[in-house]
mmCIF file of C-alpha atoms in Angstrom:
data_model
loop_
_atom_site.group_PDB
_atom_site.id
_atom_site.type_symbol
_atom_site.label_atom_id
_atom_site.label_comp_id
_atom_site.label_asym_id
_atom_site.label_seq_id
_atom_site.Cartn_x
_atom_site.Cartn_y
_atom_site.Cartn_z
ATOM 1 C CA GLN A 1 -31.925 39.591 -25.272
ATOM 2 C CA ALA A 2 -29.291 36.987 -24.299
ATOM 3 C CA THR A 3 -27.788 37.149 -20.802
ATOM 4 C CA GLY A 4 -24.258 38.451 -20.123
ATOM 5 C CA THR A 5 -22.235 35.238 -19.766
ATOM 6 C CA ASP A 6 -24.030 33.731 -22.773
ATOM 7 C CA GLN A 7 -22.944 36.621 -24.962
ATOM 8 C CA VAL A 8 -19.350 36.454 -23.709
ATOM 9 C CA VAL A 9 -19.104 32.689 -24.235
ATOM 10 C CA GLY A 10 -20.782 32.858 -27.632
ATOM 11 C CA LEU A 11 -18.643 35.668 -28.977
ATOM 12 C CA GLY A 12 -15.575 33.985 -27.505
ATOM 13 C CA LEU A 13 -16.365 30.832 -29.467
ATOM 14 C CA VAL A 14 -16.809 32.881 -32.655
ATOM 15 C CA ALA A 15 -13.497 34.667 -32.089
ATOM 16 C CA VAL A 16 -11.588 31.443 -31.371
ATOM 17 C CA SER A 17 -12.968 29.719 -34.453
ATOM 18 C CA LEU A 18 -12.123 32.737 -36.659
ATOM 19 C CA ILE A 19 -8.553 32.818 -35.337
ATOM 20 C CA ILE A 20 -8.094 29.094 -35.923
ATOM 21 C CA PHE A 21 -9.605 29.345 -39.396
ATOM 22 C CA THR A 22 -7.451 32.258 -40.571
ATOM 23 C CA TYR A 23 -4.206 30.786 -39.181
ATOM 24 C CA TYR A 24 -4.927 27.367 -40.653
ATOM 25 C CA THR A 25 -5.980 28.800 -44.033
ATOM 26 C CA ALA A 26 -2.793 30.868 -44.197
ATOM 27 C CA TRP A 27 -0.761 27.782 -43.235
ATOM 28 C CA VAL A 28 -2.282 25.319 -45.717
ATOM 29 C CA ILE A 29 -3.461 27.474 -48.646
ATOM 30 C CA LEU A 30 -1.378 30.646 -48.748
ATOM 31 C CA LEU A 31 2.094 29.639 -47.558
ATOM 32 C CA PRO A 32 3.043 27.405 -50.552
ATOM 33 C CA PHE A 33 2.613 30.412 -52.836
ATOM 34 C CA ILE A 34 4.862 32.682 -50.758
ATOM 35 C CA ASP A 35 8.580 32.799 -51.524
ATOM 36 C CA SER A 36 10.451 30.478 -49.129
ATOM 37 C CA GLN A 37 12.854 33.276 -48.108
ATOM 38 C CA HIS A 38 10.028 35.493 -46.817
ATOM 39 C CA VAL A 39 10.042 36.262 -43.087
ATOM 40 C CA ILE A 40 6.436 35.079 -42.595
ATOM 41 C CA HIS A 41 7.532 31.422 -42.711
ATOM 42 C CA LYS A 42 9.068 31.960 -39.272
ATOM 43 C CA TYR A 43 5.564 32.109 -37.727
ATOM 44 C CA PHE A 44 4.437 28.724 -39.029
ATOM 45 C CA LEU A 45 5.493 25.202 -38.051
ATOM 46 C CA PRO A 46 6.700 22.694 -40.662
ATOM 47 C CA ARG A 47 3.878 21.659 -42.982
ATOM 48 C CA ALA A 48 3.608 18.096 -41.689
ATOM 49 C CA TYR A 49 2.191 19.486 -38.446
ATOM 50 C CA ALA A 50 -0.762 20.918 -40.399
ATOM 51 C CA VAL A 51 -2.175 17.386 -40.625
ATOM 52 C CA ALA A 52 -0.602 15.901 -37.484
ATOM 53 C CA ILE A 53 -1.997 18.458 -35.020
ATOM 54 C CA PRO A 54 -5.694 18.240 -36.151
ATOM 55 C CA LEU A 55 -5.368 14.446 -36.250
ATOM 56 C CA ALA A 56 -4.005 14.319 -32.685
ATOM 57 C CA ALA A 57 -6.683 16.782 -31.525
ATOM 58 C CA GLY A 58 -9.414 14.658 -33.133
ATOM 59 C CA LEU A 59 -8.108 11.507 -31.436
ATOM 60 C CA LEU A 60 -7.964 13.317 -28.081
ATOM 61 C CA LEU A 61 -11.541 14.471 -28.588
ATOM 62 C CA LEU A 62 -12.644 10.895 -29.276
ATOM 63 C CA LEU A 63 -10.790 9.778 -26.143
ATOM 64 C CA PHE A 64 -12.586 12.334 -23.972
ATOM 65 C CA VAL A 65 -15.971 11.485 -25.463
ATOM 66 C CA GLY A 66 -15.337 7.798 -24.737
ATOM 67 C CA LEU A 67 -14.214 8.520 -21.172
ATOM 68 C CA PHE A 68 -17.275 10.702 -20.571
ATOM 69 C CA ILE A 69 -19.634 8.002 -21.860
ATOM 70 C CA THR A 70 -17.881 5.398 -19.674
ATOM 71 C CA TYR A 71 -18.179 7.657 -16.625
ATOM 72 C CA VAL A 72 -21.891 8.298 -17.175
ATOM 73 C CA MET A 73 -22.594 4.610 -17.732
ATOM 74 C CA LEU A 74 -20.709 3.566 -14.574
ATOM 75 C CA LYS A 75 -22.496 6.250 -12.548
ATOM 76 C CA SER A 76 -25.955 5.136 -13.719
ATOM 77 C CA GLU A 77 -25.006 1.507 -13.043
ATOM 78 C CA ARG A 78 -24.018 2.403 -9.479
ATOM 79 C CA VAL A 79 -27.288 4.291 -8.963
ATOM 80 C CA THR A 80 -29.424 1.356 -10.118
ATOM 81 C CA LYS A 81 -27.350 -1.029 -7.973
ATOM 82 C CA LYS A 82 -27.893 1.175 -4.912
ATOM 83 C CA ALA A 83 -31.632 1.367 -5.583
ATOM 84 C CA GLN A 84 -31.955 -2.444 -5.685
ATOM 85 C CA LEU B 1 -13.480 19.792 -88.835
ATOM 86 C CA SER B 2 -12.334 16.259 -89.643
ATOM 87 C CA LEU B 3 -14.711 13.320 -89.633
ATOM 88 C CA GLY B 4 -12.818 11.613 -86.792
ATOM 89 C CA GLY B 5 -13.043 14.751 -84.636
ATOM 90 C CA LEU B 6 -16.754 15.099 -85.323
ATOM 91 C CA ARG B 7 -17.382 11.480 -84.391
ATOM 92 C CA LEU B 8 -15.353 11.892 -81.181
ATOM 93 C CA SER B 9 -17.341 14.939 -80.101
ATOM 94 C CA LEU B 10 -20.581 13.076 -80.882
ATOM 95 C CA VAL B 11 -19.472 10.126 -78.752
ATOM 96 C CA ARG B 12 -18.506 12.468 -75.947
ATOM 97 C CA PHE B 13 -21.846 14.289 -76.130
ATOM 98 C CA SER B 14 -23.895 11.088 -76.046
ATOM 99 C CA PHE B 15 -21.805 9.801 -73.117
ATOM 100 C CA LEU B 16 -22.503 12.989 -71.151
ATOM 101 C CA LEU B 17 -26.225 12.759 -71.973
ATOM 102 C CA LEU B 18 -26.437 9.145 -70.818
ATOM 103 C CA ARG B 19 -24.483 9.935 -67.662
ATOM 104 C CA GLY B 20 -26.832 12.843 -66.911
ATOM 105 C CA ALA B 21 -29.873 10.591 -67.381
ATOM 106 C CA LEU B 22 -28.340 7.901 -65.173
ATOM 107 C CA PHE B 23 -27.477 10.364 -62.420
ATOM 108 C CA SER B 24 -30.927 11.969 -62.406
ATOM 109 C CA PHE B 25 -32.491 8.504 -62.176
ATOM 110 C CA LEU B 26 -30.167 7.566 -59.327
ATOM 111 C CA ALA B 27 -30.832 10.862 -57.571
ATOM 112 C CA VAL B 28 -34.517 9.998 -57.464
ATOM 113 C CA THR B 29 -34.134 6.408 -56.193
ATOM 114 C CA MET B 30 -31.020 6.867 -54.035
ATOM 115 C CA THR B 31 -31.177 7.718 -50.314
ATOM 116 C CA LYS B 32 -29.440 10.774 -48.900
ATOM 117 C CA LEU B 33 -26.852 8.546 -47.194
ATOM 118 C CA ALA B 34 -26.045 6.849 -50.475
ATOM 119 C CA GLN B 35 -25.705 10.253 -52.167
ATOM 120 C CA TRP B 36 -23.323 11.506 -49.493
ATOM 121 C CA LEU B 37 -21.249 8.312 -49.665
ATOM 122 C CA TRP B 38 -21.088 8.506 -53.454
ATOM 123 C CA GLY B 39 -20.014 12.140 -53.309
ATOM 124 C CA LEU B 40 -17.365 11.383 -50.680
ATOM 125 C CA ALA B 41 -16.113 8.375 -52.634
ATOM 126 C CA ILE B 42 -15.823 10.353 -55.880
ATOM 127 C CA LEU B 43 -14.090 13.323 -54.227
ATOM 128 C CA GLY B 44 -11.819 11.030 -52.214
ATOM 129 C CA SER B 45 -10.729 9.002 -55.200
ATOM 130 C CA THR B 46 -10.124 12.186 -57.225
ATOM 131 C CA TRP B 47 -7.934 13.547 -54.413
ATOM 132 C CA ALA B 48 -6.059 10.229 -54.056
ATOM 133 C CA ALA B 49 -5.486 10.003 -57.798
ATOM 134 C CA LEU B 50 -4.155 13.568 -57.933
ATOM 135 C CA THR B 51 -1.890 13.331 -54.872
ATOM 136 C CA THR B 52 -0.304 9.999 -55.815
ATOM 137 C CA GLY B 53 0.241 11.242 -59.342
ATOM 138 C CA ALA B 54 -1.601 8.226 -60.737
ATOM 139 C CA LEU B 55 -3.071 10.369 -63.515
ATOM 140 C CA GLY B 56 0.385 11.356 -64.698
ATOM 141 C CA LEU B 57 -0.398 15.092 -64.540
ATOM 142 C CA GLU B 58 2.586 17.382 -63.907
ATOM 143 C CA LEU B 59 1.064 19.806 -61.402
ATOM 144 C CA PRO B 60 3.213 22.752 -60.260
ATOM 145 C CA LEU B 61 4.919 22.119 -56.920
ATOM 146 C CA SER B 62 2.936 24.765 -54.999
ATOM 147 C CA CYS B 63 -0.365 23.183 -56.182
ATOM 148 C CA GLN B 64 0.832 19.783 -54.975
ATOM 149 C CA GLU B 65 1.762 21.347 -51.632
ATOM 150 C CA VAL B 66 -1.794 22.715 -51.268
ATOM 151 C CA LEU B 67 -3.435 19.505 -52.458
ATOM 152 C CA TRP B 68 -2.202 16.843 -50.054
ATOM 153 C CA PRO B 69 -3.438 18.409 -46.746
ATOM 154 C CA LEU B 70 -6.783 19.287 -48.362
ATOM 155 C CA PRO B 71 -8.999 16.713 -46.546
ATOM 156 C CA ALA B 72 -7.596 17.789 -43.166
ATOM 157 C CA TYR B 73 -8.125 21.422 -44.161
ATOM 158 C CA LEU B 74 -11.770 20.821 -45.141
ATOM 159 C CA LEU B 75 -12.422 18.981 -41.862
ATOM 160 C CA VAL B 76 -10.869 21.764 -39.782
ATOM 161 C CA SER B 77 -12.807 24.476 -41.630
ATOM 162 C CA ALA B 78 -16.056 22.518 -41.219
ATOM 163 C CA GLY B 79 -15.330 22.242 -37.490
ATOM 164 C CA CYS B 80 -14.559 25.970 -37.272
ATOM 165 C CA TYR B 81 -17.787 26.795 -39.099
ATOM 166 C CA ALA B 82 -19.774 24.582 -36.724
ATOM 167 C CA MET B 83 -18.158 26.159 -33.657
ATOM 168 C CA ALA B 84 -18.726 29.688 -34.985
ATOM 169 C CA THR B 85 -22.407 28.950 -35.739
ATOM 170 C CA VAL B 86 -22.969 27.514 -32.263
ATOM 171 C CA GLY B 87 -21.209 30.471 -30.640
ATOM 172 C CA TYR B 88 -23.155 33.012 -32.680
ATOM 173 C CA ARG B 89 -26.520 31.379 -31.925
ATOM 174 C CA VAL B 90 -25.652 31.209 -28.212
ATOM 175 C CA ALA B 91 -24.709 34.896 -28.202
ATOM 176 C CA THR B 92 -27.857 36.032 -30.032
ATOM 177 C CA PHE B 93 -30.337 33.739 -28.290
ATOM 178 C CA HIS B 94 -33.362 35.579 -26.863
ATOM 179 C CA ASP B 95 -33.817 34.501 -23.245
ATOM 180 C CA CYS B 96 -37.290 34.551 -21.714
ATOM 181 C CA GLU B 97 -36.458 34.964 -18.024
ATOM 182 C CA ASP B 98 -40.100 34.942 -16.811
ATOM 183 C CA ALA B 99 -40.904 31.768 -18.692
ATOM 184 C CA ALA B 100 -37.680 30.165 -17.387
ATOM 185 C CA ARG B 101 -38.569 30.977 -13.779
ATOM 186 C CA GLU B 102 -42.138 29.741 -14.243
ATOM 187 C CA LEU B 103 -40.847 26.502 -15.770
ATOM 188 C CA GLN B 104 -38.427 25.945 -12.867
ATOM 189 C CA SER B 105 -41.198 26.400 -10.281
ATOM 190 C CA GLN B 106 -43.430 23.999 -12.214
ATOM 191 C CA ILE B 107 -40.593 21.446 -12.235
ATOM 192 C CA GLN B 108 -40.257 21.756 -8.450
ATOM 193 C CA GLU B 109 -44.013 21.303 -8.039
ATOM 194 C CA ALA B 110 -44.006 18.212 -10.219
ATOM 195 C CA ARG B 111 -41.034 16.696 -8.361
ATOM 196 C CA ALA B 112 -42.713 17.271 -4.975
ATOM 197 C CA ASP B 113 -45.978 15.810 -6.232
ATOM 198 C CA LEU B 114 -44.356 12.710 -7.705
ATOM 199 C CA ALA B 115 -42.193 12.182 -4.597
ATOM 200 C CA ARG B 116 -45.337 12.338 -2.492
ATOM 201 C CA ARG B 117 -46.906 9.671 -4.693
ATOM 202 C CA GLY B 118 -43.943 7.421 -4.101
ATOM 203 C CA LEU B 119 -41.673 7.832 -7.158
ATOM 204 C CA ARG B 120 -38.039 7.864 -6.112
ATOM 205 C CA PHE B 121 -35.584 10.048 -8.059
#
């Protein structure tokens, strides 16, 4: 049986991904078929953001991965330099 | 059924047969990477042709609106699926607390032993 925090974190991840998926599906797939005068369009940004936001998020992710790799490499370099 | 129509359907049938034979041959000799790249290339070019209207098809406006963000949508859904799978497996993982404790004590033993023999961490 998984421990408490593991369950909370795991289910939290599932919930977050479901929320993102349903909102994004409604935004990209469903909204074009709904009449443009309907009130639901108020809850969604202009359609261009549907590509811009994931693109920006992906670039940010790449940036953080690169920074993390740089940090780990510098740290290991300092450790080997201290050991010499 | 006119003669021209019959000949056209025959040509189409033989083309499909040859293409099937070619693809099954390629599937046997092609690596998985090559298969994935081929699939991506075919899907990507289909999407590009449809969105730029190069095929001259008059798609309804709502279909065009759904079509152009489609690659971003597929990427985001794949990411969501990955995150959900990881989260679910983390939540349903069966911990073995005794084995974990035993492993930790063995690690400490090994570290002490190796440090005594001169290995620096």
